[in-house]
XYZ file of C-alpha atoms in Angstrom:
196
model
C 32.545 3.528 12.670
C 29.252 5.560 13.383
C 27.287 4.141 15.934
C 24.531 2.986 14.499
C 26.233 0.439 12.072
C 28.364 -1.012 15.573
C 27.133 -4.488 16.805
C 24.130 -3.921 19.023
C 24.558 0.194 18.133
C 20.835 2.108 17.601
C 19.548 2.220 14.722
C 17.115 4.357 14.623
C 14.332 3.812 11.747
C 12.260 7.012 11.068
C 8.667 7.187 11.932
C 7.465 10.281 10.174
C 5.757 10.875 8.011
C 2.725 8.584 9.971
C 1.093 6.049 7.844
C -2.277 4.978 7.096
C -2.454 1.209 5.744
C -5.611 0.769 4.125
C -6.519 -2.762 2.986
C -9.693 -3.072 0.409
C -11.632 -6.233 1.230
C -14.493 -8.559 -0.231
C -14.585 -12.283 0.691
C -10.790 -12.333 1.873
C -11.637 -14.918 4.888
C -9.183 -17.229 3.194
C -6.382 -14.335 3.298
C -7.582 -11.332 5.836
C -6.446 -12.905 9.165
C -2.528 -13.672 7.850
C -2.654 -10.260 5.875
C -4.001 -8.805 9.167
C -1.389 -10.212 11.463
C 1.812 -9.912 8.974
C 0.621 -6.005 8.621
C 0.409 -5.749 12.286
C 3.684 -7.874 13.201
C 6.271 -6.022 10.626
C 4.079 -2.145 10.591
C 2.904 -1.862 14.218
C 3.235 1.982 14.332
C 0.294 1.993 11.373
C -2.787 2.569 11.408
C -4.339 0.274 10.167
C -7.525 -0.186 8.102
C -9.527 -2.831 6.481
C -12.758 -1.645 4.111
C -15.343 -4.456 3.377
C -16.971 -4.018 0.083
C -20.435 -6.181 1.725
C -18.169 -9.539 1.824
C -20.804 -12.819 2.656
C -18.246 -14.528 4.565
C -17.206 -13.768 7.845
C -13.997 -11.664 6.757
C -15.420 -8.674 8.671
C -15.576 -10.977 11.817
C -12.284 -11.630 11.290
C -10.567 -8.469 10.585
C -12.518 -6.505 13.337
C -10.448 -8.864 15.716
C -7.332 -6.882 14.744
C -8.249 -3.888 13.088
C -10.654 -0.677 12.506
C -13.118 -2.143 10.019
C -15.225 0.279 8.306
C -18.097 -0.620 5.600
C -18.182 0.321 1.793
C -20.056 -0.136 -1.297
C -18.465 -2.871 -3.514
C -15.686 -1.635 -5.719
C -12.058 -1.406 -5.243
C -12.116 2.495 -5.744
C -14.884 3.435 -3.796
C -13.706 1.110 -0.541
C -9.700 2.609 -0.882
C -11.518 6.312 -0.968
C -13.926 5.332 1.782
C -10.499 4.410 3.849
C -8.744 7.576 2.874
C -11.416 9.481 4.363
C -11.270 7.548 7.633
C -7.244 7.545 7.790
C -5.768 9.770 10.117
C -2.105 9.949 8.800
C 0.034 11.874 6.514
C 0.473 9.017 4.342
C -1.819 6.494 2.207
C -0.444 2.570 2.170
C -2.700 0.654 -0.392
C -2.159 -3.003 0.599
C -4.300 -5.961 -0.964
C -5.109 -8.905 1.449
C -3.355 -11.448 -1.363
C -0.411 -9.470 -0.993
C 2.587 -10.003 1.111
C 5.219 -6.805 1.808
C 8.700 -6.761 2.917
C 9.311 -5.977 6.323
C 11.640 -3.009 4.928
C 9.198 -1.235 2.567
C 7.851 0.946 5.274
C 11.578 2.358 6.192
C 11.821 2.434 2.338
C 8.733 4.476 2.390
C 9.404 6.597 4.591
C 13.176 7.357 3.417
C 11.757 7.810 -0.121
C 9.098 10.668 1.027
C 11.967 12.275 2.687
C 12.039 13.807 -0.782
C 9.827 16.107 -0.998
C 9.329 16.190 -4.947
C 7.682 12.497 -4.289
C 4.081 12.239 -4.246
C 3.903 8.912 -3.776
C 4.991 5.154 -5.741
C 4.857 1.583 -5.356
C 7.001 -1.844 -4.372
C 8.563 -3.835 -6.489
C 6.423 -6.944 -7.706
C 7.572 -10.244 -7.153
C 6.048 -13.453 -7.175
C 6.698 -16.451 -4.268
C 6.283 -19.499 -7.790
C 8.810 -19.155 -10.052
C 7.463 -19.869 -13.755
C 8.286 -18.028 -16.841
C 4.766 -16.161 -16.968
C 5.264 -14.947 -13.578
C 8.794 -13.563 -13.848
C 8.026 -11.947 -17.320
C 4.579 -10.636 -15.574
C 6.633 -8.989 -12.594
C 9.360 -8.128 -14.801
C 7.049 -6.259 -17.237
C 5.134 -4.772 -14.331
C 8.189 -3.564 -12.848
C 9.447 -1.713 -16.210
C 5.782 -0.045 -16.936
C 6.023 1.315 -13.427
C 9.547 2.726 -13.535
C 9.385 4.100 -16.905
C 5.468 4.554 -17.362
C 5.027 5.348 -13.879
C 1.628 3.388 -13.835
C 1.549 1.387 -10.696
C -0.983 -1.303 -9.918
C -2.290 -1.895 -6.938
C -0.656 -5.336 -6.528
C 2.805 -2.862 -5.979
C 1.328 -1.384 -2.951
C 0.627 2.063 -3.967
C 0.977 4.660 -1.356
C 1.041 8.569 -1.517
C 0.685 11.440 0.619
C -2.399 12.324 1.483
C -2.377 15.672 0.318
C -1.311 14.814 -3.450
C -3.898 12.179 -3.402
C -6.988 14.852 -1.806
C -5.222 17.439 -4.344
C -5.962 14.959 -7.397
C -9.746 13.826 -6.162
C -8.888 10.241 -4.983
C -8.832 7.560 -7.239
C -11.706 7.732 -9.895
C -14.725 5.368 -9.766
C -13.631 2.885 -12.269
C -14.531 -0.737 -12.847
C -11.254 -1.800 -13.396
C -7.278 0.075 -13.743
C -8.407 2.765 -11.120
C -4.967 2.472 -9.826
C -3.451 3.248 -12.910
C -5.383 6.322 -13.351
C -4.159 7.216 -10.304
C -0.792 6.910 -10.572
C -1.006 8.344 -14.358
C -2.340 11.559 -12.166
C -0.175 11.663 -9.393
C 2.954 11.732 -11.755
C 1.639 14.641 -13.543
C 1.731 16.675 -9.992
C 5.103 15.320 -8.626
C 7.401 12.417 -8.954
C 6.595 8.554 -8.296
C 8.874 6.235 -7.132
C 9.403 1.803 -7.673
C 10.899 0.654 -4.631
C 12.875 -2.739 -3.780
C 10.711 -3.893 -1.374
């Protein structure tokens, strides 16, 4: 038996490529400081970074407590492309403050860009209520991004930085800028759904 899988055995968990976790923000006080501390608690070799879109509530006060906070103008796109610019790492984690993420996504990550023909991909969406609307929305959201390749930014897009500067960040859009995204990245390289 190889060492690592023996009782109390390493096992090691890569930590290249580094990642950048870059959480968009406007009036999150409700959600920032759990977001905050589950990102820091399960991803603690992340940078992280939260981008305030000019929130009125005292999320910034909050978030600057635990993380590098930098400002934005309101819009999804332009705060996730302000925090691109001010990430350091090879990597680019897209992580809503509504949204919870398996403790295992980041190894997943990481094993996945081990590829190099992957540009980039998503988590699987699931929902903590069961009702039928939810299941068929996270089932159907699951198929368009496996098959489509369109991933939303509820799956926690990431990509490498490169294939994201190579495509011109994610286009100033209203709404389904993260679609557009992915519906670019896939033409340069190959996406990815994970089980996370």
């Amino acid at each position: 038996m190889p060492a690592s899988n023996r009782p109390g055995g390493f096992n090691p968990q890569p930590t290249t490529p580094s990642v950048s976790i870059i959480v968009p923000v406007l009036n999150e006080s409700l959600n920032i400081a759990g977001s905050i501390e589950r990102i820091i608690r399960d991803f603690p070799d992340c940078e992280l970074i939260v981008v305030d879109g000019g929130s009125s509530d005292n999320t910034v006060e909050l978030a600057s407590q635990y993380a590098k906070v930098v400002t934005s103008k309101p819009g999804r796109a332009l705060q996730m492309n302000t925090g691109a610019v001010a990430a350091s790492s090879e990597v680019l984690w897209f992580i809503h403050a509504d949204v919870e993420v398996d403790a295992r996504a980041l190894h997943q990550i990481r094993a996945a860009l081990g590829n190099e023909e992957v540009v980039g991909g998503g988590l699987s969406l699931r929902f903590d209520k069961r009702s039928f609307g939810l299941l068929f929305l996270s089932w159907s959201s699951n198929l368009r991004a496996k098959y489509l390749h369109w991933i939303f930014g509820d799956q926690s897009l990431f990509v490498r930085r490169s294939a994201f500067e190579a495509i011109g960040q994610f286009p100033d859009l209203p709404i389904f800028e993260d679609m557009e995204l992915s519906r670019r990245l896939h033409k340069s390289g190959k996406l990815v759904l994970l089980r996370a």
